[in-house]
């Protein structure tokens, strides 16, 4: 009997073996002295499900073993590697999409509640002195300067044709605007002075949500998780080394319901592909500026206002902005949370907050996002009352015309 | 009509008489009698236009179709008023409206001067001084101008640019060169809190400068004075990048161009010695090696060799770091070189910061 036990130990090698529990139980009496008589010592190995059988219990045990390796990973890089190394077919979610009512779909994918307007301002603390008045005139002048520089003053090699105007003029204008506003406002916010500014750096996020029955193939009829990946490229983003304070508490319950979609995501349309699962906030895990402040997105020509009006989709203009904000900010905050070691089985213990500005050069919309939960898989979401919240404003535009 | 030429039509008619079909191939199931010869058919008689002096030819031009007895008309050559761009020929150079007798040499971003700095100095009537001017060096050494944890911040910037900013293991120079320059400028900008006049600057990327037109930007631009030019050498392959000497020459010429445009704007087009010299700075880099340059334009009188010369201070080949290991070097299971830069020199960033703060402090 003992010889058989040793042979099985050798075969299993490292990792959870059937007998570690037994050994722990055997060693326990040595540790707890006077309580030996109270705790019954197990004289046989614990009866658990098999690891290799073709049964639901065995599959559960294998899943738990994998989750235990993630919990036991020593560094964040290792954890992310274990979570993303297996590739399967997944839905590719595009933040900037022409799909109708994409914002409701994205809310259901990311368990987000959308609230109009901006979040409630933080309560004024009595010990700090009031902040200096915002020099709106100087900011306005700087913004006008950027606008005029790109549209009028700068001499370019060739006259820019209309279809290239977007990337040749609006894009550098947004760059300059972000840089100059960051410079001017760093007097009020010292964190901005030491912030890192990224231009067109990729942001990736991979998550699982919901389940489906596989319709065809050798695994037909079995339950499979739905996987999603966002590969986003914000035009500019500001990263800081200290996290932004939360807007509302972590377990704040919002009375608004999350939209539930009754059909498969393929109807959106959303397509499946299998490629590398990446989780990236714009820099790797070793960077000290690992928390996000604001993202700036530029909508492409394909989604501009005049085109949507020509296609009789006037109500989709707001939808485009909202869908972009929800998807991009969820991906960014989710990736920031994963960089801190949280994942769907180890949910966030503090909310992750970021802001976003979506524009198409003339119309601006401002969004704030608070990530309260990463537990979106079917197993983790069973008793999870928390929801992610996204606040968004109406579309604002510049006053006056460019002459 | 498929066959427009008369000779081809005649040849086809002849083939048809032989019993062959439309393409010149025989009819299906037909045997060809006749001698097979490869003799070419005779050329058709040329259409001659007969000119008898004293007689007016009566042609079929008015009838708009051929008439056997009438003469062949001669039409004047047709002059189309519009040619498609594919077939347009340029007029000879001396008939071009903008032609000038004196040749003008154009210098652009990809010009490599063969003689390097010596040629650039001769072209711009400039005297070279090694090292940066004392004013800038004093700014570099002044501890009040330093950022807190300056070395740590600069190391973070190098790590970010060389390793962290992309998902690849080893980012390429085309991506890391602009990232490192942008991050260094952002780091310098964090000094805005100490020197508020830094906020009155704006950055213009990829713009065009033409000194022959005497204007960099249009009139009324609120930031008319060029401060510093940042030239990046970010090609991935070494032969596509400029040598350090050629990069310094390019920096001299572009700084000179900016200064000349500025001088023409302020003092007009005539060549003279300037009472108030114009100063333009320039930084050229390939992501690792930096060249610093300060050019002072004293005179626009470039035709003569004597007289007041322009001055340029050059600090060349300043390494920011010797090499950057993206992956740790492991020999016999021991890490010999950890991930990070080797041979880091903080002095280079101090000079960069000094050039940035020059004029605002």
XYZ file of C-alpha atoms in Angstrom:
764
model
C 0.000 0.000 0.000
C 2.745 2.412 0.942
C 4.793 1.400 -2.083
C 1.834 2.098 -4.334
C 1.453 5.504 -2.725
C 5.129 6.419 -3.398
C 4.894 5.236 -7.032
C 1.937 7.534 -7.603
C 3.799 10.433 -6.004
C 6.731 9.978 -8.405
C 4.436 9.854 -11.412
C 2.572 13.047 -10.523
C 5.645 15.099 -9.899
C 5.069 18.696 -8.860
C 1.635 20.239 -8.777
C -1.379 19.174 -6.834
C -1.271 15.473 -6.113
C -3.921 13.310 -4.551
C -1.782 12.873 -1.520
C -0.729 16.370 -0.577
C -3.971 16.770 1.292
C -3.346 13.511 3.073
C 0.193 14.514 3.957
C -1.045 17.851 5.241
C -3.619 16.077 7.328
C -0.960 13.718 8.614
C 1.401 16.567 9.462
C -1.328 18.644 11.143
C -1.267 16.850 14.483
C 2.451 17.706 14.801
C 1.710 21.390 14.418
C -1.355 21.762 16.642
C -0.272 20.267 19.929
C -3.027 20.110 22.530
C -5.850 20.025 19.979
C -4.853 16.628 18.681
C -7.612 14.854 20.487
C -10.256 17.300 19.204
C -9.474 17.232 15.411
C -10.006 13.802 13.858
C -6.944 12.756 11.902
C -7.706 11.433 8.447
C -6.188 7.991 8.031
C -6.910 7.734 4.298
C -6.486 10.123 1.359
C -9.428 12.492 0.693
C -12.043 11.225 -1.704
C -12.074 13.659 -4.612
C -13.140 13.392 -8.200
C -10.795 11.972 -10.760
C -8.597 14.236 -12.818
C -8.719 12.419 -16.116
C -12.256 10.980 -16.259
C -14.746 12.190 -18.856
C -17.129 13.717 -16.323
C -18.270 17.121 -15.197
C -16.657 16.673 -11.790
C -13.317 15.823 -13.366
C -13.554 18.854 -15.633
C -14.350 21.024 -12.617
C -11.320 19.662 -10.835
C -9.078 20.373 -13.820
C -10.433 23.924 -14.044
C -9.802 24.448 -10.341
C -6.277 23.134 -10.697
C -5.628 25.635 -13.495
C -7.118 28.446 -11.432
C -4.878 27.456 -8.541
C -1.798 27.833 -10.769
C -2.946 31.345 -11.624
C -3.466 32.190 -7.963
C -0.035 30.778 -7.159
C 1.816 32.669 -9.881
C 4.564 34.799 -8.422
C 4.579 37.749 -10.827
C 1.940 39.577 -12.803
C 3.645 38.675 -16.089
C 3.435 34.998 -15.252
C -0.232 35.347 -14.280
C -1.083 37.086 -17.533
C 0.857 34.471 -19.457
C -1.098 31.602 -17.891
C -4.410 33.390 -18.516
C -3.711 34.182 -22.148
C -1.533 31.388 -23.441
C -4.286 29.101 -24.722
C -5.761 30.412 -27.950
C -9.319 29.661 -29.012
C -11.759 31.287 -31.371
C -12.909 34.596 -29.907
C -15.047 37.546 -30.919
C -13.073 40.577 -32.043
C -14.758 43.690 -30.659
C -14.046 46.965 -32.445
C -14.645 50.099 -30.352
C -15.175 52.273 -33.454
C -17.967 50.483 -35.242
C -20.781 51.271 -37.642
C -23.064 48.562 -36.178
C -26.520 49.734 -35.148
C -27.167 50.053 -31.393
C -23.646 48.880 -30.687
C -23.610 50.628 -27.314
C -26.340 48.343 -25.908
C -24.471 45.254 -27.113
C -21.206 46.472 -25.631
C -22.939 47.219 -22.340
C -24.079 43.616 -22.150
C -20.623 42.278 -23.057
C -18.876 44.358 -20.407
C -21.597 44.469 -17.713
C -21.668 48.264 -17.842
C -24.393 50.677 -16.857
C -24.592 53.918 -18.824
C -25.565 57.125 -16.994
C -25.973 60.480 -18.749
C -24.125 63.474 -17.454
C -20.917 63.580 -15.484
C -20.288 61.728 -12.198
C -21.032 63.509 -8.901
C -18.165 65.814 -7.880
C -16.039 64.597 -4.965
C -16.989 66.060 -1.574
C -14.860 69.150 -0.883
C -12.404 68.373 1.864
C -12.247 71.148 4.475
C -8.529 70.810 5.238
C -7.184 71.609 1.749
C -7.341 75.188 0.493
C -9.573 75.870 -2.534
C -7.908 75.332 -5.897
C -6.898 78.449 -7.914
C -9.451 79.666 -10.440
C -9.296 78.004 -13.821
C -7.839 80.374 -16.430
C -10.435 79.586 -19.071
C -9.304 82.421 -21.347
C -5.744 81.099 -21.572
C -6.981 77.585 -22.258
C -9.336 78.850 -24.929
C -6.540 80.822 -26.551
C -4.261 77.795 -26.575
C -6.994 75.667 -28.132
C -7.661 78.311 -30.807
C -3.955 78.508 -31.530
C -3.725 74.768 -32.106
C -6.776 74.833 -34.353
C -5.527 77.724 -36.423
C -2.012 76.360 -36.667
C -3.106 73.123 -38.218
C -5.882 74.426 -40.395
C -4.404 77.678 -41.580
C -0.944 78.748 -40.586
C 1.151 75.694 -41.181
C 2.530 75.438 -44.681
C 2.481 71.963 -46.047
C 4.265 70.487 -49.048
C 1.094 69.980 -51.049
C -2.438 71.173 -50.586
C -4.198 68.485 -48.620
C -7.168 66.964 -50.537
C -10.495 66.547 -48.751
C -10.242 62.810 -48.214
C -6.839 63.182 -46.528
C -7.856 66.139 -44.419
C -8.773 63.937 -41.503
C -5.419 62.264 -40.997
C -3.270 65.145 -42.187
C -4.917 67.992 -40.275
C -7.285 66.778 -37.556
C -4.854 64.226 -36.218
C -1.932 66.620 -35.602
C -4.410 69.167 -34.240
C -5.540 66.724 -31.572
C -1.907 65.929 -30.731
C -1.084 69.593 -30.270
C -4.262 70.238 -28.287
C -3.529 67.448 -25.832
C 0.093 68.513 -25.416
C -0.679 72.182 -24.859
C -3.626 71.580 -22.510
C -1.550 69.137 -20.476
C 1.176 71.757 -20.191
C -1.194 74.527 -19.172
C -3.137 72.473 -16.650
C -0.141 70.898 -14.954
C 0.036 73.947 -12.703
C -3.276 72.922 -11.130
C -2.587 69.207 -11.094
C 1.021 68.231 -10.325
C 0.318 64.622 -11.316
C -0.163 65.832 -14.891
C 3.302 67.379 -14.941
C 4.876 63.964 -14.357
C 2.434 62.077 -16.542
C 3.430 60.025 -19.554
C 1.841 60.971 -22.858
C 1.396 58.215 -25.453
C 0.598 58.807 -29.114
C -1.185 56.004 -30.956
C 0.037 53.224 -28.674
C -2.037 50.030 -28.772
C -4.329 48.972 -25.941
C -5.434 45.310 -25.809
C -7.778 43.408 -23.528
C -9.034 39.822 -23.465
C -11.951 38.590 -21.323
C -14.571 35.866 -21.071
C -18.288 36.494 -20.597
C -21.254 34.239 -20.947
C -21.578 30.771 -22.384
C -22.900 29.097 -25.478
C -23.591 25.594 -26.736
C -21.193 24.711 -29.540
C -23.289 24.184 -32.645
C -21.027 22.073 -34.846
C -17.675 20.417 -34.755
C -16.180 17.605 -32.727
C -17.235 19.376 -29.509
C -20.840 19.755 -30.587
C -23.379 20.069 -27.828
C -20.896 21.019 -25.120
C -20.925 24.268 -23.174
C -18.163 26.709 -24.106
C -17.342 30.178 -22.746
C -17.597 33.206 -25.039
C -14.268 34.988 -25.428
C -13.790 38.606 -26.516
C -10.763 40.640 -27.493
C -10.458 44.392 -27.979
C -7.480 45.744 -29.955
C -7.743 49.486 -29.687
C -5.433 52.321 -30.724
C -6.370 55.547 -28.905
C -5.035 58.667 -30.545
C -3.519 59.960 -27.302
C -3.525 58.776 -23.747
C -2.222 60.152 -20.499
C -0.903 57.712 -17.908
C -0.066 58.610 -14.326
C 1.688 56.827 -11.497
C -1.022 57.328 -8.871
C -4.552 56.058 -9.323
C -7.405 58.504 -9.805
C -9.812 58.640 -6.831
C -13.078 56.752 -7.211
C -16.270 58.504 -8.257
C -18.677 56.290 -6.308
C -18.018 53.460 -3.795
C -17.151 50.010 -5.057
C -20.499 48.399 -4.236
C -22.639 51.314 -5.333
C -25.881 49.856 -6.650
C -27.268 51.571 -9.697
C -31.031 51.177 -10.274
C -30.552 51.137 -14.062
C -30.592 47.682 -15.645
C -27.962 46.382 -18.017
C -29.463 45.557 -21.439
C -29.784 41.812 -22.025
C -29.458 40.688 -25.627
C -31.384 37.562 -26.570
C -29.338 36.500 -29.549
C -25.750 35.532 -30.196
C -23.166 38.308 -30.621
C -22.826 37.261 -34.275
C -25.944 39.284 -34.981
C -24.222 42.563 -34.156
C -22.195 41.735 -36.520
C -19.262 40.356 -34.609
C -16.840 37.829 -36.048
C -14.654 35.176 -34.515
C -10.962 34.796 -35.071
C -8.166 32.959 -33.320
C -4.946 34.849 -32.720
C -2.747 36.050 -29.899
C -4.539 37.002 -26.687
C -2.887 40.166 -25.437
C -3.498 42.396 -22.437
C -1.707 45.735 -22.766
C -2.341 49.238 -21.391
C 0.173 51.045 -23.586
C 3.281 49.966 -21.709
C 4.515 46.760 -20.170
C 4.027 45.823 -16.536
C 7.365 47.211 -15.351
C 6.444 50.853 -16.062
C 5.718 52.937 -12.936
C 3.044 54.913 -14.829
C 0.571 52.058 -14.792
C -2.684 53.879 -14.007
C -4.703 55.647 -16.628
C -5.891 59.226 -16.588
C -7.488 60.161 -19.928
C -7.766 58.713 -23.390
C -8.442 60.740 -26.537
C -10.057 59.052 -29.518
C -10.445 60.371 -33.036
C -13.360 58.916 -34.985
C -12.472 57.893 -38.550
C -13.979 59.420 -41.675
C -16.211 56.404 -42.109
C -18.202 57.302 -38.996
C -18.460 61.027 -39.458
C -21.677 62.896 -38.871
C -22.504 63.852 -42.455
C -22.151 60.264 -43.618
C -24.469 58.951 -40.920
C -27.053 61.615 -41.747
C -26.870 60.637 -45.403
C -27.563 57.018 -44.408
C -30.619 58.103 -42.349
C -28.938 57.066 -39.121
C -29.235 60.326 -37.214
C -29.909 58.512 -33.927
C -26.743 56.449 -34.333
C -24.465 59.487 -33.978
C -24.691 59.334 -30.185
C -24.442 55.549 -30.312
C -21.097 55.702 -32.133
C -19.592 57.920 -29.452
C -21.008 55.846 -26.600
C -19.950 52.487 -28.012
C -16.413 53.723 -28.578
C -16.206 55.072 -25.033
C -17.600 51.967 -23.329
C -15.414 49.537 -25.241
C -12.164 51.535 -25.099
C -12.431 52.585 -21.479
C -13.497 49.095 -20.336
C -10.489 47.617 -22.133
C -8.132 50.189 -20.620
C -9.404 49.939 -17.042
C -9.631 46.161 -17.286
C -6.029 45.937 -18.491
C -4.923 48.284 -15.688
C -6.650 46.047 -13.153
C -5.020 42.932 -14.605
C -1.637 44.650 -14.419
C -2.262 44.911 -10.663
C -2.886 41.184 -10.424
C -6.699 41.093 -10.402
C -8.613 38.725 -12.659
C -12.059 37.158 -12.896
C -11.541 34.834 -9.917
C -9.659 37.483 -7.908
C -11.979 40.440 -8.285
C -10.820 44.041 -7.843
C -10.693 45.332 -4.284
C -10.692 48.997 -5.313
C -12.398 50.633 -8.266
C -10.302 51.572 -11.324
C -11.230 54.910 -12.823
C -10.374 56.486 -16.175
C -11.681 59.223 -18.422
C -12.127 59.522 -22.141
C -12.729 62.191 -24.762
C -14.144 61.088 -28.112
C -14.079 63.506 -31.026
C -14.226 63.722 -34.765
C -12.401 67.028 -34.980
C -15.425 69.244 -34.462
C -17.769 67.443 -32.038
C -16.552 66.405 -28.608
C -18.028 64.066 -26.050
C -16.678 63.428 -22.546
C -16.881 60.128 -20.681
C -15.859 58.765 -17.287
C -15.605 55.067 -16.532
C -15.394 53.207 -13.239
C -14.483 49.534 -13.264
C -16.007 47.814 -10.211
C -15.803 44.217 -11.257
C -13.714 41.978 -13.483
C -15.700 38.846 -12.651
C -17.595 38.474 -15.904
C -17.238 34.740 -16.535
C -20.295 32.557 -16.018
C -18.781 30.907 -12.937
C -17.708 34.137 -11.232
C -20.786 36.174 -12.157
C -23.317 33.971 -10.385
C -23.488 36.033 -7.179
C -21.903 39.244 -8.295
C -24.091 42.322 -7.666
C -21.446 44.817 -8.799
C -21.681 46.615 -12.136
C -19.261 48.804 -14.056
C -20.448 52.365 -14.584
C -19.909 54.713 -17.517
C -20.935 58.369 -17.385
C -21.211 60.287 -20.656
C -22.173 63.765 -21.805
C -23.994 65.028 -24.857
C -22.051 65.991 -27.941
C -20.543 69.467 -27.676
C -19.113 71.469 -30.530
C -16.869 74.485 -31.122
C -18.545 77.856 -31.183
C -18.129 79.761 -34.408
C -16.629 78.812 -37.736
C -13.091 78.642 -39.031
C -12.227 81.572 -41.266
C -14.475 48.415 -86.602
C -11.958 45.838 -85.493
C -9.497 46.200 -88.377
C -9.202 49.847 -89.186
C -6.274 49.787 -91.587
C -6.978 49.258 -95.226
C -4.140 46.826 -95.729
C -5.437 44.523 -93.027
C -8.898 44.594 -94.530
C -7.525 43.676 -97.938
C -5.532 40.828 -96.473
C -8.629 39.511 -94.768
C -10.635 39.708 -97.991
C -7.908 37.756 -99.708
C -8.022 35.099 -96.987
C -11.744 34.950 -97.309
C -11.395 34.315 -101.042
C -9.034 31.470 -100.239
C -11.765 29.835 -98.213
C -10.487 30.854 -94.812
C -12.778 32.287 -92.139
C -12.670 35.579 -90.241
C -9.615 34.911 -88.101
C -7.456 33.658 -90.877
C -8.008 30.051 -89.877
C -9.575 27.694 -92.439
C -13.279 26.862 -92.313
C -14.146 23.768 -90.342
C -13.761 20.689 -92.492
C -12.284 22.548 -95.446
C -9.206 21.471 -97.354
C -7.177 24.217 -98.797
C -6.119 23.943 -102.422
C -3.415 26.177 -103.688
C 0.280 26.634 -103.330
C 1.428 27.349 -99.785
C 3.886 30.109 -99.935
C 5.240 32.480 -97.329
C 5.601 35.341 -99.756
C 4.323 38.513 -98.267
C 1.513 40.195 -100.144
C 2.499 43.308 -102.092
C 2.074 46.558 -100.239
C -0.979 48.561 -101.283
C -0.357 51.542 -103.558
C 0.243 54.713 -101.506
C -2.432 57.404 -101.485
C -0.807 60.281 -103.235
C -1.937 63.864 -103.103
C -1.271 65.380 -106.485
C -0.369 69.049 -106.598
C -0.535 70.619 -110.039
C 0.574 74.247 -109.843
C -2.022 76.642 -111.114
C -4.944 74.280 -110.681
C -7.274 74.208 -107.756
C -7.890 70.596 -106.674
C -11.510 69.528 -106.317
C -11.655 67.256 -103.311
C -14.306 65.194 -101.596
C -13.872 67.132 -98.319
C -17.259 68.778 -98.636
C -18.997 65.495 -99.417
C -17.714 64.022 -96.133
C -16.969 60.665 -97.782
C -14.616 59.191 -100.378
C -15.473 59.709 -104.014
C -13.360 57.848 -106.613
C -12.940 60.622 -109.123
C -12.126 63.490 -106.768
C -8.774 64.413 -105.317
C -7.725 63.568 -101.799
C -8.055 66.612 -99.512
C -5.271 67.879 -97.333
C -6.515 68.960 -93.910
C -4.680 71.363 -91.623
C -2.978 69.595 -88.666
C -5.380 69.249 -85.730
C -4.388 71.038 -82.561
C -6.163 69.505 -79.535
C -6.667 72.058 -76.794
C -6.425 69.452 -74.031
C -4.101 66.447 -73.624
C -4.586 63.826 -70.943
C -1.899 64.094 -68.244
C -0.439 60.740 -69.303
C 0.629 62.091 -72.707
C 1.621 65.586 -71.747
C 5.154 66.627 -72.620
C 6.870 69.299 -70.613
C 8.101 72.324 -72.514
C 11.875 72.679 -72.753
C 13.348 74.185 -69.628
C 14.159 77.599 -70.999
C 10.530 78.153 -72.060
C 9.172 77.464 -68.597
C 7.544 80.618 -67.108
C 9.602 80.463 -63.886
C 12.926 79.937 -65.628
C 15.888 81.873 -64.311
C 19.343 81.959 -65.832
C 21.155 81.330 -62.606
C 20.944 77.766 -61.274
C 19.407 77.323 -57.824
C 20.405 74.378 -55.665
C 17.643 72.926 -53.509
C 18.464 71.375 -50.153
C 15.874 69.030 -48.659
C 15.633 66.503 -45.837
C 17.254 63.648 -47.680
C 20.278 65.576 -49.022
C 23.550 64.211 -47.731
C 26.441 66.640 -47.983
C 29.515 64.707 -49.044
C 32.019 66.876 -47.245
C 29.793 67.072 -44.190
C 30.223 69.872 -41.705
C 32.996 71.607 -43.692
C 30.730 72.011 -46.712
C 27.836 73.222 -44.577
C 30.044 75.809 -42.886
C 31.263 77.134 -46.215
C 27.742 77.297 -47.650
C 26.437 79.348 -44.746
C 29.553 81.485 -44.089
C 29.783 80.157 -40.541
C 32.566 79.668 -38.054
C 32.554 76.503 -35.965
C 33.103 76.506 -32.196
C 33.361 73.157 -30.402
C 31.162 72.753 -27.358
C 28.022 74.626 -26.408
C 28.075 78.344 -25.404
C 28.744 79.144 -21.755
C 25.249 80.460 -21.188
C 23.741 77.123 -22.131
C 26.354 75.158 -20.209
C 25.694 77.225 -17.106
C 22.001 76.389 -17.460
C 22.948 72.715 -17.689
C 25.052 72.775 -14.568
C 22.758 74.923 -12.475
C 21.213 72.588 -9.892
C 18.128 74.790 -9.599
C 17.111 73.786 -13.093
C 17.242 70.083 -12.420
C 14.114 67.986 -12.103
C 13.734 65.858 -8.991
C 14.938 62.309 -9.572
C 16.192 63.439 -12.950
C 18.352 60.377 -13.535
C 15.562 58.038 -12.498
C 13.103 59.796 -14.806
C 15.519 59.660 -17.722
C 16.183 55.963 -17.125
C 12.427 55.361 -17.086
C 12.156 57.233 -20.373
C 14.888 55.069 -21.919
C 13.227 51.891 -20.682
C 9.842 53.039 -21.967
C 11.166 53.934 -25.392
C 13.442 50.932 -25.879
C 11.407 48.198 -24.229
C 8.046 48.979 -22.702
C 6.021 50.943 -25.216
C 5.104 48.102 -27.558
C 4.059 44.472 -27.227
C 7.072 43.239 -29.235
C 10.123 41.972 -27.419
C 12.541 44.295 -29.190
C 10.945 47.449 -30.651
C 12.422 48.812 -33.872
C 14.176 52.145 -34.255
C 11.335 53.598 -36.342
C 9.075 53.345 -33.301
C 11.465 54.041 -30.469
C 13.218 57.089 -31.911
C 10.158 59.407 -31.995
C 8.945 57.967 -28.680
C 12.194 58.798 -26.905
C 12.320 62.364 -28.266
C 8.653 62.972 -27.403
C 9.126 61.603 -23.900
C 12.240 63.709 -23.294
C 10.405 66.838 -24.429
C 7.479 65.892 -22.166
C 9.929 65.476 -19.289
C 11.404 68.912 -20.002
C 7.886 70.344 -20.152
C 7.257 69.180 -16.605
C 9.383 72.149 -15.614
C 6.477 74.407 -16.550
C 5.600 74.704 -12.899
C 8.890 76.464 -12.250
C 9.050 78.556 -15.403
C 5.576 79.571 -16.587
C 6.892 81.193 -19.769
C 7.470 77.687 -21.124
C 3.733 77.431 -21.674
C 3.972 80.010 -24.436
C 5.507 77.519 -26.830
C 3.923 75.305 -29.417
C 5.260 72.384 -31.385
C 4.825 72.036 -35.161
C 5.559 68.701 -36.754
C 6.586 67.925 -40.309
C 6.118 71.401 -41.650
C 7.686 72.824 -44.756
C 10.144 75.639 -44.791
C 11.163 77.578 -47.878
C 13.639 80.342 -47.458
C 13.336 81.416 -51.055
C 9.802 82.485 -50.299
C 10.967 84.194 -47.133
C 8.182 82.786 -45.024
C 8.035 79.806 -42.612
C 4.467 80.348 -41.468
C 1.813 82.814 -42.596
C 1.582 86.270 -41.126
C -0.246 86.708 -37.902
C 0.997 83.440 -36.465
C 1.270 83.887 -32.700
C 4.477 81.857 -32.371
C 6.699 83.225 -35.145
C 10.150 82.611 -33.661
C 11.720 79.186 -34.260
C 13.308 77.916 -31.067
C 14.635 74.396 -31.574
C 14.578 71.952 -34.440
C 14.477 68.274 -33.594
C 15.770 66.077 -36.397
C 15.234 62.335 -36.055
C 17.108 59.628 -37.870
C 14.761 56.741 -37.425
C 15.316 54.411 -40.371
C 15.724 50.796 -39.311
C 18.647 49.995 -41.576
C 21.996 51.622 -41.021
C 22.669 52.599 -44.685
C 19.368 54.507 -44.750
C 20.358 56.640 -41.803
C 22.656 59.616 -42.018
C 26.213 59.436 -40.734
C 26.799 61.692 -37.699
C 28.819 64.124 -39.807
C 26.100 64.348 -42.452
C 23.471 64.752 -39.743
C 25.398 67.665 -38.265
C 25.671 69.264 -41.710
C 21.921 68.860 -42.239
C 21.244 70.391 -38.828
C 23.437 73.398 -39.644
C 21.686 73.991 -42.931
C 18.162 73.655 -41.567
C 18.905 75.887 -38.589
C 20.419 78.382 -40.988
C 17.332 78.193 -43.191
C 15.027 78.898 -40.262
C 17.212 81.754 -39.061
C 17.401 83.276 -42.524
C 13.613 83.116 -42.936
C 13.225 84.776 -39.553
C 15.771 87.470 -40.429
C 14.070 88.218 -43.735
C 10.780 88.505 -41.884
C 12.190 90.954 -39.380
C 14.603 93.005 -41.410
C 13.520 92.682 -45.033
C 15.124 91.101 -48.058
C 18.295 93.140 -48.431
C 21.591 91.590 -47.407
C 23.223 93.268 -44.454
C 24.787 92.698 -41.087
C 22.065 92.253 -38.434
C 22.133 94.454 -35.349
C 20.219 91.858 -33.367
C 21.516 88.381 -34.258
C 18.991 85.592 -34.686
C 19.628 82.421 -32.674
C 18.187 79.015 -33.549
C 18.940 75.723 -31.778
C 18.863 72.198 -33.108
C 19.027 68.680 -31.690
C 19.665 65.699 -33.971
C 19.452 62.118 -32.795
C 19.005 58.540 -33.858
C 17.569 57.464 -30.504
C 20.899 56.915 -28.773
C 23.471 59.457 -29.964
C 22.617 63.138 -29.692
C 24.108 66.126 -31.538
C 23.439 69.586 -30.090
C 23.764 72.769 -32.111
C 23.266 76.498 -31.504
C 23.463 78.768 -34.549
C 23.733 82.530 -34.356
C 22.995 84.409 -37.569
C 24.968 87.663 -37.587
C 24.770 88.569 -41.242
C 22.707 87.830 -44.317
C 25.496 89.075 -46.603
C 26.560 85.699 -47.926
C 27.996 86.723 -51.312
C 31.338 87.989 -50.005
C 33.860 85.903 -48.105
C 35.044 88.620 -45.741
C 33.243 90.508 -43.065
C 31.209 89.330 -40.121
C 30.662 85.591 -40.071
C 27.858 83.584 -38.526
C 28.680 81.408 -35.541
C 27.715 77.864 -34.706
C 28.400 75.947 -31.490
C 28.310 72.179 -31.948
C 28.407 69.448 -29.321
C 28.683 66.241 -31.256
C 28.221 62.546 -30.510
C 26.763 62.729 -27.040
C 25.743 59.207 -26.060
C 22.712 58.921 -23.834
C 23.498 55.262 -23.216
C 25.997 52.844 -24.713
C 23.683 49.921 -25.448
C 20.285 48.676 -24.335
C 19.681 45.013 -23.542
C 16.032 44.158 -24.229
C 16.488 40.575 -23.064
C 18.871 39.590 -20.245
C 22.159 38.036 -21.346
C 22.467 34.663 -19.643
C 25.756 32.720 -19.717
C 25.854 29.327 -18.011
C 22.558 29.976 -16.231
C 23.803 33.194 -14.649
C 22.564 36.608 -15.697
C 25.607 38.426 -17.005
C 23.833 41.563 -18.255
C 20.442 42.509 -16.804
C 17.716 44.131 -18.862
C 18.414 47.833 -19.195
C 20.828 50.406 -20.567
C 24.604 50.157 -20.150
C 26.847 53.167 -20.000
C 24.156 55.683 -19.073
C 25.348 59.298 -19.159
C 23.108 61.792 -17.355
C 25.159 64.707 -18.715
C 23.518 64.379 -22.123
C 20.035 64.929 -20.732
C 21.257 67.936 -18.765
C 22.382 69.535 -22.010
C 19.052 68.623 -23.628
C 17.188 70.282 -20.770
C 19.471 73.316 -20.933
C 18.740 73.792 -24.628
C 15.024 73.478 -23.885
C 15.061 75.970 -21.047
C 17.298 78.418 -22.922
C 15.434 81.633 -23.461
C 12.746 80.910 -20.906
C 14.761 80.847 -17.709
